[in-house]
Short mmCIF file of C-alpha atoms in Angstrom, two decimals:
data_model
loop_
_atom_site.label_atom_id
_atom_site.label_comp_id
_atom_site.label_asym_id
_atom_site.label_seq_id
_atom_site.Cartn_x
_atom_site.Cartn_y
_atom_site.Cartn_z
CA MET A 1 -0.03 -0.07 -0.08
CA ILE A 2 0.93 3.75 -0.30
CA VAL A 3 2.23 4.89 3.10
CA ALA A 4 2.11 8.55 4.10
CA GLN A 5 2.41 10.70 7.09
CA ARG A 6 0.71 14.03 8.28
CA LYS A 7 2.32 17.38 7.80
CA THR A 8 2.84 19.36 10.96
CA VAL A 9 0.19 21.94 12.04
CA PRO A 10 2.37 24.86 11.42
CA GLU A 11 3.20 23.63 7.88
CA LEU A 12 -0.57 23.26 7.34
CA MET A 13 -1.32 26.82 8.68
CA GLU A 14 1.23 28.18 6.30
CA ILE A 15 -0.29 26.32 3.41
CA LEU A 16 -3.86 27.30 4.33
CA GLN A 17 -3.61 31.08 4.78
CA GLY A 18 -6.33 32.97 3.34
CA HIS A 19 -9.00 30.32 3.22
CA PRO A 20 -11.90 30.89 5.54
CA ARG A 21 -13.74 27.75 4.73
CA LEU A 22 -11.89 24.64 4.28
CA LEU A 23 -12.90 20.99 3.39
CA VAL A 24 -10.65 18.34 4.96
CA LEU A 25 -11.11 15.42 2.63
CA GLY A 26 -10.07 11.94 3.71
CA CYS A 27 -9.44 8.93 1.67
CA GLY A 28 -10.70 5.50 2.59
CA THR A 29 -8.08 3.36 1.03
CA CYS A 30 -4.25 3.16 1.61
CA VAL A 31 -3.98 6.21 3.67
CA THR A 32 -6.75 4.88 6.00
CA VAL A 33 -4.82 1.65 6.42
CA CYS A 34 -1.52 3.48 7.30
CA LEU A 35 -3.47 5.53 9.81
CA ALA A 36 -2.58 8.97 7.97
CA GLY A 37 -5.58 10.09 6.16
CA GLY A 38 -8.81 8.18 7.02
CA GLU A 39 -11.96 9.33 8.73
CA ARG A 40 -10.31 9.37 12.25
CA GLU A 41 -7.30 11.30 11.08
CA VAL A 42 -9.53 13.85 9.27
CA SER A 43 -11.22 14.42 12.54
CA ILE A 44 -7.87 14.94 14.22
CA ILE A 45 -6.33 17.24 11.71
CA ALA A 46 -9.53 19.19 11.27
CA SER A 47 -9.81 19.80 15.02
CA ALA A 48 -6.13 20.84 15.00
CA ILE A 49 -6.62 23.33 12.30
CA ARG A 50 -9.71 24.86 13.90
CA MET A 51 -7.77 25.35 17.13
CA ALA A 52 -4.64 26.47 15.54
CA SER A 53 -6.30 29.11 13.30
CA ARG A 54 -8.36 30.53 16.19
CA LEU A 55 -5.38 30.87 18.28
CA ARG A 56 -3.76 32.69 15.44
CA GLY A 57 -6.79 35.05 15.19
CA GLN A 58 -7.86 33.82 11.73
CA PRO A 59 -10.50 31.25 12.35
CA ILE A 60 -11.07 28.65 9.62
CA GLN A 61 -14.42 26.94 9.24
CA VAL A 62 -13.65 23.30 8.70
CA GLU A 63 -15.85 20.78 7.11
CA GLU A 64 -14.93 17.14 7.28
CA LEU A 65 -15.68 14.33 4.79
CA THR A 66 -14.00 10.99 3.94
CA ILE A 67 -14.58 9.26 0.65
CA GLU A 68 -13.81 5.69 -0.49
CA ARG A 69 -10.99 6.67 -2.87
CA GLN A 70 -9.50 9.91 -3.92
CA CYS A 71 -7.67 8.60 -6.92
CA ASP A 72 -10.89 7.50 -8.67
CA ASN A 73 -13.33 9.88 -10.45
CA VAL A 74 -16.37 7.81 -9.59
CA PHE A 75 -15.74 8.48 -5.93
CA LEU A 76 -14.57 11.92 -6.36
CA GLU A 77 -18.20 12.75 -7.55
CA GLN A 78 -19.39 12.17 -3.98
CA ALA A 79 -17.42 15.10 -2.73
CA ALA A 80 -18.48 17.44 -5.39
CA GLU A 81 -21.03 19.39 -3.18
CA ALA A 82 -18.73 19.70 -0.22
CA ILE A 83 -15.92 20.98 -2.49
CA GLU A 84 -18.29 23.56 -3.96
CA ARG A 85 -19.28 25.15 -0.70
CA ASN A 86 -15.76 25.51 0.60
CA SER A 87 -12.91 27.91 -0.57
CA ALA A 88 -10.27 25.15 -0.59
CA VAL A 89 -9.59 21.47 -0.12
CA LEU A 90 -7.03 19.96 2.16
CA SER A 91 -6.69 16.37 0.86
CA LEU A 92 -5.48 13.69 3.11
CA GLY A 93 -5.02 11.35 0.22
CA CYS A 94 -1.71 10.35 -1.32
CA GLY A 95 0.01 12.49 -4.00
CA ALA A 96 -2.15 10.66 -6.69
CA GLY A 97 -5.32 11.61 -4.83
CA VAL A 98 -4.49 15.24 -4.43
CA GLN A 99 -3.62 15.39 -8.12
CA ALA A 100 -6.79 13.63 -9.12
CA LEU A 101 -8.70 16.12 -7.13
CA ALA A 102 -6.92 19.09 -8.55
CA GLU A 103 -7.56 17.85 -12.04
CA ARG A 104 -11.30 17.16 -11.59
CA TYR A 105 -11.97 20.39 -9.82
CA ALA A 106 -9.89 22.85 -11.87
CA GLN A 107 -11.26 26.05 -10.19
CA LYS A 108 -10.55 25.02 -6.66
CA PRO A 109 -7.24 25.18 -4.72
CA VAL A 110 -6.37 21.74 -3.44
CA TYR A 111 -3.53 21.19 -0.97
CA ALA A 112 -1.81 18.21 0.24
CA GLY A 113 -2.08 17.58 3.94
CA LEU A 114 0.13 14.45 3.96
CA ASP A 115 3.61 13.76 2.90
CA THR A 116 3.38 10.68 0.75
CA ALA A 117 6.46 8.33 1.64
CA PHE A 118 6.70 5.07 -0.08
CA LEU A 119 5.09 1.79 -1.13
CA GLY A 120 5.30 -0.55 1.91
CA ILE A 121 3.77 -2.83 4.42
CA LEU A 122 2.85 -2.61 8.11
CA GLU A 123 5.74 -4.58 9.89
CA GLU A 124 4.13 -4.28 13.27
CA ARG A 125 1.72 -1.96 15.05
CA GLY A 126 2.96 1.46 14.24
CA ILE A 127 5.80 0.67 12.08
CA TRP A 128 5.82 0.73 8.20
CA THR A 129 8.71 -0.30 5.88
CA GLU A 130 9.41 0.42 2.22
CA LYS A 131 9.36 -2.62 0.19
CA CYS A 132 8.95 -1.35 -3.49
CA SER A 133 10.57 1.58 -5.45
CA SER A 134 8.02 0.92 -8.34
CA CYS A 135 11.01 1.03 -10.77
CA GLY A 136 8.86 -0.42 -13.64
CA ALA A 137 10.94 -3.59 -14.30
CA CYS A 138 10.61 -5.96 -11.40
CA VAL A 139 13.60 -8.12 -10.62
CA LEU A 140 12.15 -9.92 -7.50
CA HIS A 141 12.25 -13.30 -9.24
CA ASP A 142 15.97 -13.25 -9.35
CA PHE A 143 16.54 -12.24 -5.76
CA GLY A 144 14.23 -14.59 -3.92
CA GLY A 145 11.47 -12.19 -3.46
CA VAL A 146 13.72 -9.51 -1.61
CA CYS A 147 14.17 -6.33 -3.69
CA PRO A 148 17.85 -5.16 -3.62
CA ILE A 149 16.84 -1.94 -5.23
CA THR A 150 14.68 -0.83 -2.41
CA ARG A 151 16.02 -2.74 0.55
CA CYS A 152 19.93 -2.39 -0.14
CA ALA A 153 21.14 1.03 0.85
CA LYS A 154 23.35 1.05 -2.09
CA HIS A 155 20.71 -0.39 -4.51
CA LEU A 156 23.25 -3.15 -5.44
CA LEU A 157 21.98 -5.71 -8.10
CA ASN A 158 25.39 -7.63 -7.78
CA GLY A 159 25.85 -7.74 -3.98
CA PRO A 160 26.62 -7.77 -1.19
CA CYS A 161 28.82 -4.88 -0.86
CA GLY A 162 31.07 -6.55 1.73
CA GLY A 163 30.32 -4.13 4.56
CA SER A 164 27.59 -5.88 6.20
CA ARG A 165 28.17 -6.86 9.96
CA PRO A 166 27.09 -9.92 10.04
CA ASP A 167 23.48 -9.45 8.86
CA ARG A 168 23.18 -5.65 9.46
CA CYS A 169 23.56 -2.97 6.77
CA GLU A 170 26.79 -0.91 7.26
CA VAL A 171 24.95 2.27 6.13
CA ARG A 172 22.04 1.80 8.56
CA PRO A 173 22.85 -0.60 11.25
CA ASP A 174 19.12 -0.74 12.35
CA ARG A 175 18.38 -2.30 9.10
CA GLU A 176 18.94 -5.83 7.84
CA CYS A 177 21.37 -6.34 4.98
CA ALA A 178 19.20 -6.99 1.83
CA TRP A 179 21.92 -9.21 0.47
CA GLN A 180 22.04 -11.43 3.51
CA LEU A 181 18.18 -11.84 3.26
CA ILE A 182 18.51 -12.60 -0.49
CA TYR A 183 21.19 -15.29 0.35
CA GLN A 184 19.12 -16.80 3.09
CA ARG A 185 15.96 -16.87 1.11
CA LEU A 186 17.45 -18.40 -2.08
CA LYS A 187 19.17 -21.01 0.18
CA ASP A 188 15.98 -21.77 1.78
CA ILE A 189 14.00 -22.36 -1.51
CA GLY A 190 16.96 -24.17 -3.20
CA GLN A 191 17.82 -21.58 -5.73
CA LEU A 192 21.32 -20.55 -4.56
CA ASP A 193 22.66 -20.85 -7.99
CA ARG A 194 20.75 -17.71 -8.95
CA ILE A 195 23.03 -15.66 -6.79
CA LYS A 196 25.86 -16.43 -9.12
CA LYS A 197 24.20 -14.89 -11.92
CA ILE A 198 25.76 -11.42 -12.90
CA ALA A 199 23.02 -8.72 -13.24
CA PRO A 200 23.61 -6.57 -16.25
CA PRO A 201 23.18 -2.73 -15.71
CA LYS A 202 19.59 -1.95 -15.00
CA ASP A 203 17.46 -0.13 -17.58
CA TRP A 204 16.13 2.83 -15.63
CA SER A 205 14.16 4.15 -18.66
CA THR A 206 10.99 2.40 -16.96
CA SER A 207 11.65 4.38 -13.80
CA LEU A 208 12.03 8.13 -13.10
CA ASP A 209 12.72 8.95 -16.75
CA GLY A 210 11.01 11.15 -19.18
CA GLY A 211 8.15 12.43 -16.95
CA CYS A 212 5.13 10.57 -15.65
CA ARG A 213 4.79 6.86 -16.86
CA THR A 214 1.61 5.79 -18.48
CA ILE A 215 0.17 2.25 -19.09
CA ILE A 216 -2.16 1.82 -21.86
CA ARG A 217 -4.30 -1.56 -22.03
CA GLU A 218 -5.99 -1.67 -25.30
CA ASP A 219 -7.75 -4.82 -24.14
CA HIS A 220 -9.62 -2.88 -21.45
CA ARG A 221 -10.35 0.29 -23.57
CA ILE A 222 -13.61 1.09 -24.93
CA MET B 1 -5.99 38.85 39.95
CA ILE B 2 -7.35 36.33 37.43
CA SER B 3 -5.10 33.51 38.76
CA GLU B 4 -6.99 33.62 42.04
CA ALA B 5 -10.60 34.14 40.74
CA PHE B 6 -10.22 31.70 37.84
CA GLN B 7 -11.84 28.31 38.42
CA PRO B 8 -10.71 26.01 35.55
CA LYS B 9 -12.95 23.36 34.12
CA ILE B 10 -11.20 20.06 33.80
CA LEU B 11 -12.22 16.88 32.41
CA ALA B 12 -10.93 13.73 33.90
CA PHE B 13 -11.13 10.44 32.04
CA CYS B 14 -11.06 7.87 34.72
CA CYS B 15 -10.52 4.08 34.07
CA HIS B 16 -13.34 2.01 35.56
CA TYR B 17 -10.95 -0.48 37.12
CA CYS B 18 -8.73 2.09 39.07
CA ALA B 19 -9.08 5.80 39.10
CA TYR B 20 -13.05 5.68 39.04
CA ALA B 21 -12.87 3.28 41.90
CA SER B 22 -10.34 5.61 43.63
CA ALA B 23 -12.72 8.53 43.04
CA ASP B 24 -15.52 6.51 44.70
CA LEU B 25 -13.26 5.56 47.53
CA MET B 26 -12.50 9.26 48.08
CA GLY B 27 -16.18 9.91 48.55
CA SER B 28 -16.41 6.92 51.03
CA MET B 29 -13.31 8.30 52.89
CA ARG B 30 -14.80 11.83 52.81
CA ILE B 31 -11.67 13.13 51.19
CA GLN B 32 -12.21 16.64 49.57
CA TYR B 33 -11.09 17.55 46.06
CA PRO B 34 -11.61 20.54 43.99
CA PRO B 35 -15.02 20.85 42.26
CA ASN B 36 -13.32 21.87 39.03
CA VAL B 37 -13.12 18.32 37.83
CA ARG B 38 -15.78 16.48 35.83
CA ILE B 39 -15.26 12.80 35.98
CA ILE B 40 -15.99 10.67 32.79
CA ARG B 41 -15.92 6.96 33.47
CA THR B 42 -14.24 4.91 30.61
CA PRO B 43 -13.84 1.16 30.50
CA CYS B 44 -10.09 1.53 30.06
CA THR B 45 -7.81 4.32 29.17
CA GLY B 46 -6.83 2.47 26.11
CA ARG B 47 -10.44 3.27 24.89
CA LEU B 48 -9.47 6.96 24.60
CA GLU B 49 -8.50 8.29 21.22
CA VAL B 50 -6.45 11.19 20.18
CA ASN B 51 -9.42 13.15 18.96
CA PHE B 52 -11.23 12.80 22.31
CA PHE B 53 -8.37 15.00 23.94
CA LEU B 54 -8.37 17.37 21.04
CA LYS B 55 -12.20 17.73 20.97
CA ALA B 56 -12.31 18.51 24.73
CA LEU B 57 -9.84 21.32 24.51
CA GLU B 58 -11.25 22.74 21.29
CA ASP B 59 -14.69 22.84 22.94
CA GLY B 60 -13.25 24.82 25.78
CA ALA B 61 -12.07 22.42 28.68
CA ASP B 62 -9.30 24.24 30.49
CA GLY B 63 -7.50 20.99 31.12
CA VAL B 64 -7.89 17.15 30.45
CA LEU B 65 -6.70 14.70 33.11
CA VAL B 66 -6.28 10.90 32.02
CA ALA B 67 -6.26 8.71 35.04
CA GLY B 68 -5.26 5.10 34.33
CA CYS B 69 -4.12 2.13 36.06
CA MET B 70 -0.50 1.70 37.41
CA GLU B 71 1.80 0.50 34.75
CA GLY B 72 1.77 -3.14 34.56
CA GLY B 73 -1.63 -3.25 36.39
CA CYS B 74 -3.99 -2.73 33.51
CA HIS B 75 -7.17 -4.85 33.51
CA PHE B 76 -6.76 -5.24 29.83
CA ILE B 77 -2.99 -5.81 29.99
CA ASN B 78 -1.61 -2.72 28.16
CA GLY B 79 -4.57 -0.24 27.67
CA ASN B 80 -2.91 2.33 29.88
CA LEU B 81 0.46 2.04 27.96
CA CYS B 82 -1.46 2.80 24.69
CA ALA B 83 -3.03 5.86 26.37
CA LYS B 84 0.29 6.99 27.49
CA ARG B 85 1.61 7.11 24.00
CA ARG B 86 -1.56 8.79 22.64
CA VAL B 87 -1.40 11.44 25.52
CA ASN B 88 2.28 12.14 24.68
CA HIS B 89 1.42 12.35 20.97
CA VAL B 90 -1.33 14.79 21.61
CA ARG B 91 0.89 16.96 23.92
CA GLU B 92 3.30 17.23 21.11
CA MET B 93 0.39 18.07 18.76
CA LEU B 94 -0.74 20.84 21.23
CA ALA B 95 2.61 22.47 21.06
CA GLU B 96 2.34 22.49 17.32
CA ILE B 97 -1.22 24.01 17.62
CA GLY B 98 0.03 26.69 19.98
CA LEU B 99 -1.76 25.51 23.18
CA GLU B 100 0.13 24.68 26.45
CA LYS B 101 0.86 20.93 26.54
CA GLU B 102 0.41 20.97 30.38
CA ARG B 103 -3.23 21.15 29.85
CA LEU B 104 -3.28 17.42 29.15
CA ARG B 105 -1.89 15.17 31.67
CA MET B 106 -1.82 11.29 32.41
CA VAL B 107 -1.55 9.89 35.80
CA ASN B 108 -1.55 6.41 37.11
CA VAL B 109 -3.36 5.27 40.30
CA SER B 110 -4.69 1.96 41.67
CA ALA B 111 -8.21 1.39 42.92
CA ALA B 112 -6.99 1.96 46.57
CA MET B 113 -5.14 5.21 45.89
CA ALA B 114 -7.92 7.74 47.00
CA ARG B 115 -5.63 10.23 48.79
CA PRO B 116 -2.87 10.19 46.17
CA LEU B 117 -5.63 10.75 43.45
CA ALA B 118 -6.86 13.66 45.23
CA ASP B 119 -3.49 15.17 45.43
CA LEU B 120 -2.95 14.51 41.72
CA ILE B 121 -6.20 16.36 41.00
CA ILE B 122 -5.31 19.26 43.11
CA ASP B 123 -1.98 19.50 41.49
CA MET B 124 -3.63 19.35 37.96
CA VAL B 125 -6.15 22.23 39.07
CA GLU B 126 -3.29 24.38 40.33
CA THR B 127 -1.20 23.81 37.22
CA VAL B 128 -4.06 24.72 34.90
CA ARG B 129 -5.15 27.61 37.14
CA ARG B 130 -1.57 28.84 36.68
CA LEU B 131 -1.86 28.60 32.98
CA GLY B 132 -5.12 30.55 32.93
CA PRO B 133 -8.39 29.92 30.95
CA ASN B 134 -8.18 27.95 27.66
CA PRO B 135 -7.84 30.65 25.08
CA LEU B 136 -10.16 28.72 22.71
CA ARG B 137 -13.00 29.30 25.31
CA THR B 138 -12.64 33.01 25.03
CA SER B 139 -11.78 33.36 21.28
CA THR B 140 -14.09 33.17 18.33
CA PRO B 141 -16.76 30.58 18.93
CA ALA B 142 -16.21 27.30 17.37
CA SER B 143 -17.04 27.21 13.68
CA GLU B 144 -19.54 24.92 12.38
CA SER B 145 -18.40 21.38 12.06
CA GLU B 146 -20.08 19.06 9.62
CA THR B 147 -19.06 15.42 9.34
CA HIS B 148 -19.91 13.33 6.48
CA SER B 149 -18.61 9.81 5.44
#
């Protein structure tokens, strides 16, 4: 899922200057699961904005709403009336949600209330870890299901670097060495010979290259 | 002086298994405590959510006291430890918002600690009295809040 975290209240107050009526719009998908932008967080951030704006002498009237998914036009329709009656929208969706809103409601200022962080999973209560860099050309099959691009601090495709001690990353000792994990996993599934394969330089044209990436599926178009 | 005349309104969320029983015991033992405190019984302080504290202060409470079981003595094992983390989180948020974090405090008592609870309440009342009224109570009235989902 997409993992995000809230911006601080002073940051939000700076962003929201000059908007007397504000809609705080939550998203019921990824950011609800990572406890950053669901219905409860909408209530918390709306309350914080109301209090902070009153204390600064410029009270903001805040309306709260949470829709199922901000990155989908079908669900964005449900927020149309609420967006109409407010002077700005503070989206607690991920970066995709914020941009979907801004495109759909061209005349309305839309601001991001969260910092979208990464694609990851919940490790344990309150701890999320990045697992995927969405590089556009997955190599997990070669590395026992452990991503060296995301989880190795040096993004090495031909590791290990030689600095791990003994299963900890030398860059971040609080992290496991991805290459130790890859070795252990390949050994466990009887595919240790895969580690001998030399990986060629990765083609990064499928990643952060040439602007936003697009997928067109002719079989699904009408 | 306002600090002498000011009678703060303090909400006290009291766990059913400890602080609420202690408050009951305070009555049985005829122990006096300031009338500034409004007690709300909760099944466990772990039931209390971040927005409960924010909403109380937003709506004008001068202080919020969270009274849970002694650490290690929670009836639900770790509810009071969850509450401790949430209270600390909200105290940090209050500093961001611009409100004194001392307006929110968590204390730990057992069901037999009537006298200590009375002292903790007195201390909380004095702390909030020194801080003065919640500025949100005297500023522009709360704006309309509409919630849809």
